[in-house]
Coordinates of C-alpha atoms and ligand atoms in Angstrom, one line a residue:
M10 CA 18.0 -22.9 -42.3
L11 CA 20.1 -19.8 -42.8
S12 CA 22.8 -20.1 -45.5
P13 CA 26.3 -19.3 -44.2
L14 CA 26.4 -16.4 -46.7
L15 CA 23.2 -14.9 -45.5
F16 CA 24.3 -15.4 -41.9
F17 CA 27.5 -13.4 -42.5
A18 CA 25.6 -10.8 -44.4
L19 CA 23.2 -10.4 -41.5
L20 CA 26.0 -10.3 -39.0
F21 CA 27.7 -7.7 -41.1
F22 CA 24.5 -5.8 -41.3
Y23 CA 24.0 -5.7 -37.6
A24 CA 27.6 -5.0 -36.9
A25 CA 27.3 -2.0 -39.3
Q26 CA 24.2 -0.9 -37.6
G27 CA 26.1 -1.1 -34.4
L28 CA 28.9 0.9 -35.8
Q29 CA 26.5 3.5 -37.1
F30 CA 24.9 3.7 -33.8
N31 CA 28.3 4.2 -32.2
H32 CA 29.0 7.0 -34.7
I33 CA 26.0 9.0 -33.7
E34 CA 27.1 8.6 -30.1
E35 CA 29.7 11.1 -29.2
D36 CA 31.2 8.7 -26.8
T37 CA 33.3 6.8 -29.4
E38 CA 35.9 9.5 -29.0
F39 CA 36.7 8.1 -25.5
V40 CA 39.8 6.1 -25.1
N41 CA 39.1 3.7 -22.3
A42 CA 42.4 4.4 -20.6
D43 CA 43.0 4.4 -16.9
S44 CA 43.8 7.7 -15.3
K45 CA 47.2 7.9 -13.6
Y46 CA 45.1 9.3 -10.7
G47 CA 43.1 6.2 -10.2
S48 CA 39.7 6.9 -8.9
L49 CA 40.4 10.2 -7.1
W50 CA 37.4 12.5 -7.4
P51 CA 37.4 15.5 -7.2
L52 CA 41.1 15.6 -8.2
P53 CA 43.3 17.0 -5.4
Q54 CA 45.4 20.1 -6.1
K55 CA 48.7 18.2 -5.8
V56 CA 49.3 14.5 -5.9
N57 CA 52.5 12.4 -5.9
F58 CA 52.1 8.7 -6.2
S59 CA 54.8 6.1 -5.7
S60 CA 54.6 2.5 -6.8
V61 CA 55.4 1.3 -3.3
S62 CA 52.3 -0.4 -2.0
F63 CA 51.1 -1.4 1.5
K64 CA 48.5 -3.8 2.7
L65 CA 45.6 -2.7 4.9
S66 CA 44.1 -5.3 7.2
G67 CA 40.6 -4.8 8.7
S68 CA 41.6 -6.6 11.9
T69 CA 44.6 -4.4 12.7
F70 CA 44.2 -1.1 10.8
R71 CA 43.2 1.9 12.9
I72 CA 42.3 5.5 12.3
V73 CA 43.4 7.5 15.4
D74 CA 44.1 11.0 16.7
A75 CA 47.7 12.0 16.4
K76 CA 49.2 12.7 19.9
E77 CA 49.9 16.3 18.8
S78 CA 46.3 16.9 17.6
S79 CA 44.3 19.7 19.1
A80 CA 41.1 17.7 18.7
G81 CA 40.5 15.2 21.5
A82 CA 38.7 11.9 21.8
S83 CA 35.5 13.9 22.5
C84 CA 35.4 15.4 19.0
A85 CA 32.3 13.9 17.5
V86 CA 33.0 15.2 14.0
L87 CA 36.2 13.2 13.8
Q88 CA 35.2 10.1 15.9
N89 CA 32.1 9.7 13.7
A90 CA 34.1 10.1 10.5
Y91 CA 36.7 7.5 11.6
R92 CA 33.9 5.0 12.0
R93 CA 32.3 5.9 8.7
Y94 CA 35.5 5.7 6.7
F95 CA 36.7 2.5 8.4
D96 CA 33.4 0.9 7.3
Y97 CA 33.7 2.3 3.8
I98 CA 37.3 1.0 3.5
F99 CA 36.5 -2.5 4.8
D100 CA 32.9 -2.8 3.5
G101 CA 31.2 -2.6 6.8
A102 CA 31.6 -5.3 9.6
K103 CA 35.0 -5.5 11.1
K104 CA 34.5 -9.0 12.3
Q105 CA 34.3 -10.2 8.7
W106 CA 38.0 -9.5 8.5
A107 CA 39.1 -10.8 11.8
G108 CA 41.7 -13.6 11.4
K109 CA 41.9 -13.1 7.6
R110 CA 45.6 -12.2 7.6
T111 CA 47.3 -10.9 4.6
R112 CA 50.0 -13.0 2.9
S113 CA 53.3 -12.9 4.8
G114 CA 56.0 -10.6 3.6
A115 CA 53.7 -7.9 2.4
S116 CA 54.4 -4.7 4.4
E117 CA 51.3 -3.5 6.2
L118 CA 50.1 0.0 7.0
G119 CA 48.9 -0.1 10.5
E120 CA 47.6 3.3 11.2
L121 CA 46.3 6.6 9.9
Q122 CA 47.0 9.4 12.3
V123 CA 44.8 12.4 12.1
W124 CA 46.5 15.6 13.3
I125 CA 44.5 18.9 13.7
T126 CA 47.3 21.4 13.6
S127 CA 45.7 24.7 14.7
P128 CA 44.9 25.4 18.4
D129 CA 41.1 25.6 17.6
S130 CA 40.0 22.5 15.8
E131 CA 36.5 23.9 15.3
C132 CA 35.2 20.6 16.3
D133 CA 32.1 22.1 18.0
A134 CA 31.6 24.8 15.4
Y135 CA 29.7 25.0 12.1
P136 CA 31.5 25.2 8.8
S137 CA 31.2 28.6 7.1
V138 CA 32.2 30.3 3.9
S139 CA 35.6 31.2 5.3
T140 CA 36.3 27.8 6.7
D141 CA 39.8 26.3 6.1
E142 CA 39.2 23.1 4.3
S143 CA 42.8 22.3 3.4
Y144 CA 44.7 19.1 4.4
E145 CA 47.8 17.2 3.7
L146 CA 48.0 13.5 3.5
I147 CA 51.2 11.5 3.6
V148 CA 50.8 7.8 3.2
D149 CA 54.0 6.0 4.1
Q150 CA 55.5 3.6 6.6
P151 CA 55.2 3.2 9.5
V152 CA 52.1 5.3 9.6
A153 CA 50.0 7.5 7.4
V154 CA 49.5 11.0 8.6
L155 CA 46.6 13.3 7.8
K156 CA 47.3 16.9 8.8
A157 CA 44.7 19.6 8.7
P158 CA 44.3 23.0 10.4
K159 CA 40.7 22.3 11.1
V160 CA 38.4 19.3 11.4
W161 CA 36.8 20.3 8.0
G162 CA 40.0 19.6 6.1
A163 CA 40.4 16.3 8.0
L164 CA 37.0 15.2 6.8
H165 CA 38.0 15.8 3.1
G166 CA 41.4 14.1 3.8
L167 CA 39.6 11.0 5.1
E168 CA 37.5 10.8 2.0
T169 CA 40.6 11.1 -0.1
F170 CA 42.4 8.4 1.9
S171 CA 39.5 6.1 1.4
Q172 CA 39.7 6.8 -2.4
L173 CA 43.3 5.7 -2.5
V174 CA 42.5 2.2 -1.2
Y175 CA 42.1 -0.4 -3.9
K176 CA 41.6 -4.1 -3.9
D177 CA 44.3 -6.3 -5.5
E178 CA 43.6 -9.5 -7.5
F179 CA 43.3 -11.5 -4.2
G180 CA 40.7 -9.1 -2.9
S181 CA 42.9 -7.6 -0.2
R182 CA 43.1 -3.9 0.4
N183 CA 46.2 -2.0 -0.8
I184 CA 47.3 1.6 -0.7
N185 CA 50.4 3.1 -2.4
A186 CA 52.8 5.5 -0.7
T187 CA 51.3 8.9 -1.7
T188 CA 51.7 12.6 -0.9
I189 CA 48.7 14.9 -1.3
S190 CA 48.4 18.5 -0.6
D191 CA 44.9 19.8 -1.2
F192 CA 42.4 22.7 -0.8
P193 CA 39.3 23.8 -2.7
R194 CA 39.4 26.3 -5.5
F195 CA 36.0 27.7 -4.4
A196 CA 34.6 28.1 -0.9
H197 CA 31.0 27.6 -1.9
R198 CA 30.2 24.3 -3.5
G199 CA 26.5 23.6 -3.2
I200 CA 23.6 21.5 -4.2
L201 CA 20.0 22.8 -4.2
L202 CA 17.3 20.3 -3.3
D203 CA 13.6 21.3 -3.6
T204 CA 11.3 19.9 -1.0
S205 CA 8.2 21.9 -2.0
R206 CA 7.3 20.5 -5.4
H207 CA 7.7 17.0 -3.9
F208 CA 8.2 16.2 -0.3
L209 CA 11.5 14.4 0.2
P210 CA 11.7 12.0 3.1
I211 CA 14.4 12.6 5.6
K212 CA 16.2 9.4 4.6
V213 CA 16.7 10.6 1.1
I214 CA 18.0 14.0 2.3
L215 CA 20.5 12.2 4.6
A216 CA 21.7 9.8 1.9
N217 CA 22.3 12.7 -0.3
L218 CA 24.2 14.7 2.4
E219 CA 26.4 11.6 2.8
T220 CA 27.0 11.5 -1.0
M221 CA 27.7 15.3 -1.0
A222 CA 30.5 14.6 1.5
M223 CA 32.0 11.9 -0.9
N224 CA 32.2 14.6 -3.5
K225 CA 33.5 17.4 -1.2
I226 CA 30.3 19.4 -1.7
N227 CA 30.0 21.7 1.3
V228 CA 26.6 23.5 1.0
F229 CA 23.1 22.1 1.1
H230 CA 20.9 24.8 -0.3
W231 CA 17.5 23.8 1.0
H232 CA 14.8 25.2 -1.2
I233 CA 12.3 24.2 1.5
V234 CA 9.0 25.9 0.5
D235 CA 7.5 27.2 -2.7
D236 CA 4.1 27.5 -4.4
P237 CA 3.1 23.9 -4.3
S238 CA 3.7 23.1 -0.6
F239 CA 5.0 24.4 2.7
P240 CA 6.5 21.5 4.6
Y241 CA 8.5 23.6 7.1
L242 CA 6.9 23.3 10.5
S243 CA 7.2 26.8 12.1
K244 CA 7.0 27.0 15.8
T245 CA 5.8 30.6 15.6
F246 CA 3.3 30.0 12.8
P247 CA 2.3 26.4 12.8
Q248 CA -0.7 27.1 10.6
L249 CA 1.7 27.6 7.6
S250 CA 2.5 23.9 7.3
Q251 CA -0.9 22.9 8.9
K252 CA -2.6 24.4 5.9
G253 CA 0.2 24.6 3.4
A254 CA 1.9 21.2 3.5
Y255 CA 0.8 18.3 1.3
H256 CA -0.1 16.6 4.5
P257 CA 0.1 18.4 7.9
Y258 CA 1.6 15.4 9.8
T259 CA 3.3 13.1 7.3
H260 CA 4.7 15.7 4.8
V261 CA 6.4 18.2 7.1
Y262 CA 9.8 18.8 8.6
T263 CA 9.4 19.2 12.3
P264 CA 11.9 21.2 14.4
A265 CA 13.5 17.9 15.4
D266 CA 13.8 16.8 11.8
V267 CA 15.4 20.1 10.8
K268 CA 17.8 19.9 13.8
M269 CA 18.8 16.4 12.9
I270 CA 19.5 17.3 9.2
I271 CA 21.6 20.3 10.3
E272 CA 23.7 18.1 12.7
F273 CA 24.1 15.3 10.1
A274 CA 25.3 17.8 7.6
R275 CA 27.7 19.5 10.2
L276 CA 29.3 16.1 10.9
R277 CA 30.1 16.0 7.2
G278 CA 31.4 19.6 6.9
I279 CA 28.2 20.7 5.1
R280 CA 26.4 24.0 5.7
V281 CA 22.7 24.1 5.5
I282 CA 21.3 27.3 3.9
P283 CA 17.5 27.5 3.9
E284 CA 15.7 29.4 1.2
F285 CA 12.4 31.1 2.0
D286 CA 11.6 32.6 -1.4
T287 CA 9.4 35.7 -1.5
P288 CA 7.4 37.7 -2.7
G289 CA 6.7 35.3 -5.6
H290 CA 6.6 31.5 -5.2
T291 CA 4.5 31.8 -2.1
L292 CA 1.1 30.4 -2.9
S293 CA 1.5 27.7 -0.2
W294 CA 2.0 30.4 2.5
G295 CA -1.5 31.8 2.0
G296 CA -3.7 29.2 3.6
G297 CA -2.1 29.5 7.0
Q298 CA -1.5 33.2 7.0
P299 CA -4.6 35.1 5.9
D300 CA -3.9 38.5 4.3
L301 CA -0.3 37.7 3.5
L302 CA -0.9 37.2 -0.2
T303 CA -2.3 39.8 -2.6
P304 CA -6.0 39.1 -3.7
C305 CA -6.2 39.1 -7.4
Y306 CA -9.1 40.9 -9.1
S307 CA -11.1 40.1 -12.2
G308 CA -12.6 43.4 -13.2
S309 CA -13.8 45.2 -10.1
S310 CA -14.2 42.2 -7.8
P311 CA -11.8 39.8 -6.2
S312 CA -11.4 36.6 -8.3
G313 CA -10.8 34.3 -5.4
T314 CA -7.2 33.7 -6.4
F315 CA -4.0 35.0 -4.9
G316 CA -0.7 36.4 -6.2
P317 CA 2.6 37.3 -4.6
V318 CA 3.0 38.5 -1.0
N319 CA 1.0 41.7 -0.4
P320 CA 3.7 44.5 -0.2
I321 CA 1.4 47.3 0.8
L322 CA 0.2 46.0 4.2
N323 CA 2.1 46.7 7.5
T324 CA 1.0 43.3 8.7
T325 CA 3.1 41.7 6.0
Y326 CA 6.2 43.2 7.5
D327 CA 5.2 42.3 11.0
F328 CA 4.8 38.7 9.9
M329 CA 8.1 38.7 8.1
T330 CA 9.9 40.1 11.1
Q331 CA 8.7 37.3 13.4
F332 CA 9.1 34.6 10.8
F333 CA 12.7 35.4 10.0
K334 CA 13.5 35.9 13.7
E335 CA 12.6 32.2 14.1
I336 CA 14.5 31.1 10.9
S337 CA 17.6 32.9 12.1
S338 CA 17.6 31.0 15.3
V339 CA 16.7 27.6 13.8
F340 CA 19.3 27.7 11.1
P341 CA 22.8 28.3 12.4
D342 CA 24.4 29.3 9.1
A343 CA 25.4 32.9 8.7
Y344 CA 23.4 33.1 5.5
V345 CA 19.8 32.7 4.6
H346 CA 18.6 32.6 0.9
L347 CA 15.7 35.1 0.4
G348 CA 14.9 34.1 -3.2
G349 CA 13.3 37.1 -5.0
D350 CA 13.0 35.5 -8.4
E351 CA 10.3 35.4 -11.0
V352 CA 7.7 37.7 -9.5
D353 CA 4.6 37.7 -11.7
F354 CA 3.0 41.2 -11.7
T355 CA -0.4 40.2 -13.2
C356 CA -2.1 39.9 -9.9
W357 CA -0.6 43.1 -8.4
K358 CA -1.7 45.0 -11.6
S359 CA -5.3 43.8 -11.1
N360 CA -5.7 44.9 -7.5
P361 CA -7.2 48.4 -7.0
D362 CA -5.5 48.9 -3.6
I363 CA -2.1 48.1 -5.1
Q364 CA -2.9 50.5 -8.0
A365 CA -3.7 53.3 -5.5
F366 CA -0.5 52.5 -3.5
M367 CA 1.6 52.7 -6.7
K368 CA 0.1 56.1 -7.4
Q369 CA 0.7 57.3 -3.9
Q370 CA 4.3 56.2 -4.0
G371 CA 4.9 57.7 -7.4
F372 CA 5.9 54.3 -8.9
G373 CA 3.9 54.9 -12.2
D374 CA 3.4 51.6 -14.0
D375 CA 6.7 50.2 -12.9
F376 CA 6.0 47.2 -10.8
T377 CA 9.7 46.4 -10.4
K378 CA 9.6 49.5 -8.2
L379 CA 7.0 47.9 -6.0
E380 CA 8.9 44.6 -6.0
S381 CA 12.0 46.5 -4.9
F382 CA 10.0 48.4 -2.2
Y383 CA 9.1 45.0 -0.7
I384 CA 12.5 43.4 -1.0
Q385 CA 14.2 46.4 0.4
R386 CA 12.1 46.2 3.6
L387 CA 12.6 42.5 3.8
L388 CA 16.3 42.8 3.5
D389 CA 16.3 45.4 6.3
I390 CA 14.2 43.0 8.4
V391 CA 16.5 40.1 7.8
G392 CA 19.6 42.3 8.2
Q393 CA 18.5 43.0 11.7
T394 CA 18.7 39.3 12.6
N395 CA 22.5 39.5 12.0
K396 CA 22.2 37.1 9.1
G397 CA 23.7 37.7 5.7
Y398 CA 21.6 37.0 2.8
M399 CA 21.8 35.4 -0.6
I400 CA 19.3 36.4 -3.3
W401 CA 18.5 35.4 -6.9
Q402 CA 19.9 37.7 -9.6
E403 CA 16.6 39.6 -10.3
V404 CA 17.0 41.5 -7.0
F405 CA 20.3 42.9 -8.2
D406 CA 19.0 43.4 -11.8
N407 CA 16.1 45.6 -10.4
G408 CA 18.6 47.8 -8.5
V409 CA 17.6 47.1 -5.0
K410 CA 20.0 48.5 -2.4
L411 CA 21.9 45.6 -1.0
K412 CA 24.2 45.1 2.0
P413 CA 27.8 44.9 0.9
D414 CA 28.1 41.2 2.0
T415 CA 25.2 40.1 -0.1
I416 CA 25.7 37.1 -2.3
I417 CA 24.0 37.2 -5.7
H418 CA 23.0 33.9 -7.2
V419 CA 23.1 33.8 -11.0
W420 CA 20.6 31.4 -12.7
K421 CA 19.3 33.0 -15.9
G422 CA 20.2 33.2 -19.5
N423 CA 22.5 31.5 -22.0
Q424 CA 26.3 31.4 -21.6
Q425 CA 26.9 34.9 -22.8
Q426 CA 24.1 36.3 -20.7
Y427 CA 25.2 34.7 -17.5
Q428 CA 28.8 35.7 -18.1
N429 CA 27.8 39.3 -18.6
E430 CA 25.7 39.1 -15.5
M431 CA 28.7 37.7 -13.5
A432 CA 30.8 40.6 -14.9
Q433 CA 28.2 43.2 -13.9
I434 CA 27.7 41.9 -10.4
T435 CA 31.4 41.7 -9.7
S436 CA 32.1 45.1 -11.1
A437 CA 29.5 46.4 -8.7
G438 CA 31.7 44.8 -6.0
Y439 CA 29.3 42.0 -4.9
H440 CA 30.1 38.3 -4.2
T441 CA 28.4 35.9 -6.6
L442 CA 27.6 32.3 -7.2
L443 CA 26.8 30.5 -10.5
S444 CA 24.0 28.0 -11.2
T445 CA 22.9 28.6 -14.8
P446 CA 24.9 25.8 -16.4
W447 CA 24.1 23.4 -13.6
Y448 CA 20.3 22.9 -13.7
L449 CA 20.6 19.1 -13.3
N450 CA 16.8 18.8 -13.5
Y451 CA 17.2 19.2 -17.2
I452 CA 18.1 15.9 -18.8
S453 CA 19.1 14.8 -22.3
Y454 CA 20.2 11.7 -24.0
G455 CA 24.0 11.1 -23.8
Q456 CA 26.7 12.3 -21.5
D457 CA 25.3 15.7 -20.5
W458 CA 27.9 15.9 -17.7
H459 CA 30.4 17.1 -20.3
N460 CA 28.7 20.5 -20.4
H461 CA 28.4 20.7 -16.7
Y462 CA 32.1 19.8 -16.4
K463 CA 33.2 22.4 -19.0
A464 CA 31.4 25.4 -17.5
D465 CA 33.6 27.6 -15.3
P466 CA 32.3 30.3 -13.0
Q467 CA 35.3 32.5 -13.6
D468 CA 35.0 32.5 -17.4
F469 CA 33.8 36.0 -18.0
Q470 CA 35.4 39.4 -18.9
G471 CA 36.7 41.0 -15.8
T472 CA 39.7 41.8 -13.7
D473 CA 41.4 39.4 -11.2
K474 CA 39.8 41.4 -8.4
Q475 CA 36.4 40.7 -10.0
K476 CA 37.2 37.0 -10.4
E477 CA 38.0 36.8 -6.7
L478 CA 34.4 37.8 -5.9
V479 CA 33.1 34.5 -7.4
I480 CA 32.7 32.3 -4.4
G481 CA 31.6 29.2 -6.3
G482 CA 28.4 27.6 -7.6
E483 CA 25.6 25.3 -7.0
A484 CA 24.0 22.4 -8.9
C485 CA 20.2 22.8 -8.7
L486 CA 17.8 19.9 -8.8
W487 CA 14.3 21.5 -9.1
G488 CA 11.6 19.1 -8.1
E489 CA 8.8 19.2 -10.6
Y490 CA 9.6 15.7 -11.9
I491 CA 11.6 14.5 -8.9
D492 CA 10.8 12.7 -5.7
A493 CA 12.5 10.0 -3.6
T494 CA 12.1 7.5 -6.4
N495 CA 14.5 9.1 -8.9
L496 CA 16.3 11.9 -7.0
T497 CA 19.6 10.1 -6.2
P498 CA 20.3 8.6 -9.7
R499 CA 19.4 11.9 -11.4
L500 CA 21.8 13.8 -9.1
W501 CA 24.8 11.5 -9.1
P502 CA 27.2 11.3 -10.7
R503 CA 26.1 14.4 -12.7
A504 CA 26.6 16.6 -9.7
S505 CA 30.0 15.1 -9.3
A506 CA 31.1 16.9 -12.5
V507 CA 30.2 20.2 -10.8
A508 CA 31.9 19.1 -7.6
E509 CA 35.2 18.7 -9.4
R510 CA 34.8 21.9 -11.3
L511 CA 34.4 23.8 -8.0
W512 CA 37.1 21.9 -6.0
S513 CA 39.9 21.1 -8.4
A514 CA 42.4 23.5 -10.1
K515 CA 41.1 25.5 -13.1
D516 CA 43.3 23.5 -15.6
V517 CA 41.8 20.2 -14.6
K518 CA 39.6 19.7 -17.7
D519 CA 40.7 16.6 -19.6
L520 CA 37.5 14.8 -20.4
N521 CA 39.2 11.4 -21.0
D522 CA 40.9 11.5 -17.7
A523 CA 37.8 12.7 -16.0
Y524 CA 35.7 9.9 -17.6
S525 CA 38.0 7.3 -16.3
R526 CA 38.1 8.6 -12.7
L527 CA 34.4 9.5 -12.7
S528 CA 33.4 6.0 -13.8
L529 CA 35.4 4.5 -10.9
H530 CA 34.0 7.1 -8.5
R531 CA 30.5 6.3 -9.6
C532 CA 31.1 2.6 -9.0
R533 CA 32.5 3.5 -5.5
M534 CA 29.3 5.4 -4.8
V535 CA 27.3 2.4 -5.9
E536 CA 29.4 0.1 -3.7
R537 CA 28.6 2.4 -0.8
G538 CA 24.9 1.9 -1.5
I539 CA 24.2 5.0 -3.5
P540 CA 22.2 4.4 -6.7
A541 CA 24.3 6.7 -8.9
E542 CA 23.5 6.2 -12.6
P543 CA 26.0 5.0 -15.2
L544 CA 27.9 7.4 -17.4
F545 CA 27.9 5.0 -20.3
T546 CA 28.3 1.3 -21.2
G547 CA 30.3 -0.7 -18.7
F548 CA 30.0 -2.5 -15.3
C549 CA 30.9 -2.1 -11.7
P550 CA 32.6 -4.8 -9.6
H551 CA 29.8 -4.4 -7.1
E552 CA 26.6 -3.6 -8.9
Y553 CA 23.7 -1.9 -7.2
K554 CA 21.5 -4.6 -5.7
G555 CA 18.2 -2.8 -6.4
I556 CA 15.4 -2.4 -4.0
Ligands
NAG615 C1 50.7 1.4 -7.0 O1 51.6 0.4 -6.8 C2 51.4 -0.7 -7.7 C3 52.4 -1.8 -7.2 O2 53.7 -1.3 -7.0 C4 51.7 -0.2 -9.1 O3 51.6 -1.2 -10.0 C5 50.7 0.9 -9.4 O4 51.0 1.5 -10.6 C6 50.8 2.0 -8.3 N1 49.7 2.9 -8.6 C7 49.9 4.2 -8.7 C8 48.6 5.0 -8.9 O5 50.9 4.7 -8.7
NAG616 C1 55.7 16.1 -5.5 O1 57.0 15.9 -6.1 C2 57.6 17.0 -6.5 C3 58.9 16.6 -7.2 O2 59.6 15.7 -6.4 C4 57.8 18.0 -5.4 O3 58.4 19.2 -5.8 C5 56.4 18.3 -4.8 O4 56.5 19.2 -3.7 C6 55.7 17.1 -4.4 N1 54.4 17.4 -4.0 C7 53.8 16.9 -2.9 C8 52.4 17.3 -2.7 O5 54.4 16.2 -2.2
NAG617 C1 1.9 51.4 8.4 O1 3.1 51.9 9.1 C2 3.4 53.2 8.7 C3 4.8 53.5 9.4 O2 4.9 52.9 10.6 C4 2.4 54.2 9.2 O3 2.7 55.5 8.9 C5 1.0 53.8 8.5 O4 0.0 54.6 9.0 C6 0.7 52.3 8.7 N1 -0.4 52.0 7.9 C7 -1.5 51.4 8.4 C8 -2.6 51.1 7.4 O5 -1.6 51.1 9.6

């Protein structure tokens, strides 16, 4: 039997161990205080709360079009969103609430009226980089009013409204009188998903689009193909996925799948920007398109392996012309991402035909000139489809001539290097987008969201005019170690930190306040069925039920 003394000594020992453990954890600095902003995420630009509260009853509450609204009952974007948010607010089935009246005397909020104020609601359009996403929300008696110039702002306002609803100790829904005026700090708030390194089933993509909307993320950057696989089923070149996908029938995105994803995203105010990265990262293109890739040589004979796209053949450009003609009609967004990163010159160097071409063009030994030669022609081809393009920073670094509306995507280097890069790009007058600090595929023990949260795309040496050329950023989730089993918890709520940085005002950076709101926001995502991982020790009122 343990003597009492030993017992206490052991207890003390373990307690001390615990303390010590806590000390190596950075998280002890966190005061577990509630934010005065409740669970709002990302934090709106202006919020005024009052302590007057109203009840919401699932049997009577309605989300309706305001009489003055320019969007009618046929507006699918809004009608769909009304249903979604009603279900989120009342946890699904309406009948569950029928007859369950609130206690008498409590004043009730009966209606949320949604009023699209500009003559063109954009209900049937696609969101774009210049979309007006602003809204105003006034929660008061007798009705709450959500005003937005366009449907896109109304979608954000509905999400915010749903975030204001809380359950009281009796489990009934309440909302306080509140005034919110809101708009995003940056127009481009994206997430990159990679469907080449692992195929992602449609269901996972849709669940993450849904979660993006909960975080006011408005761009799905679809890194659809790369070296390992080519899951995009092209109508013009079906051999590409036939030979390049992991499986030609089960691991492809058919034209119908792509269409469905684009519409699902549109209904949530999200743009879909596809990336077809060339001339590197293209091994999977080779099987279905003979002669597209450069044959590598070992000594004087072909080694049987292939390198980047072959830039010296006219057939390459004929192919690209037809391929991007299809892409520009399949994807409605005004931009396509053309990649252009990490071109490995080893194979080009080994190939005697390429060497001869280099000589003929007077490129010397400078293979970046050959890369630029290719990219230049590609940009001209894509430019003729009336699309704008985004490209990774190397294309700018190599001095390729770019259309003035090109968006340059920064992904390399340490903080000082990416800040210099942002300064250089903007002083050359180009729009830019930051991803370097937001590679969410890198994981580490502890609360790595702090660093994602602290990074700011406008923190670099430059004039105000330069800062205005920063259109936002993207969180990237590269897929080497990610498939449907772990994608969602790895992305959320870590991407939520990026979402707030890109939406909320620049001075919103209190980590304690953010921790409190983000914990609640994470639990809300969990309650909505999204397996978002925890930030730290704690619990959710409705835990994830598992598989
Ligand atoms: C909402 O109202 C309740 C009840 O009046 C009050 O206790 C609470 O502090 C209010 N919440 C906010 C965020 O103002
Ligand atoms: C919040 O209240 C302040 C002070 O009463 C007022 O100046 C401001 O316009 C209000 N903001 C909103 C969004 O209603
Ligand atoms: C490729 O096209 C260029 C320009 O149209 C032409 O001058 C050249 O002869 C072509 N090369 C081949 C191998 O057909």
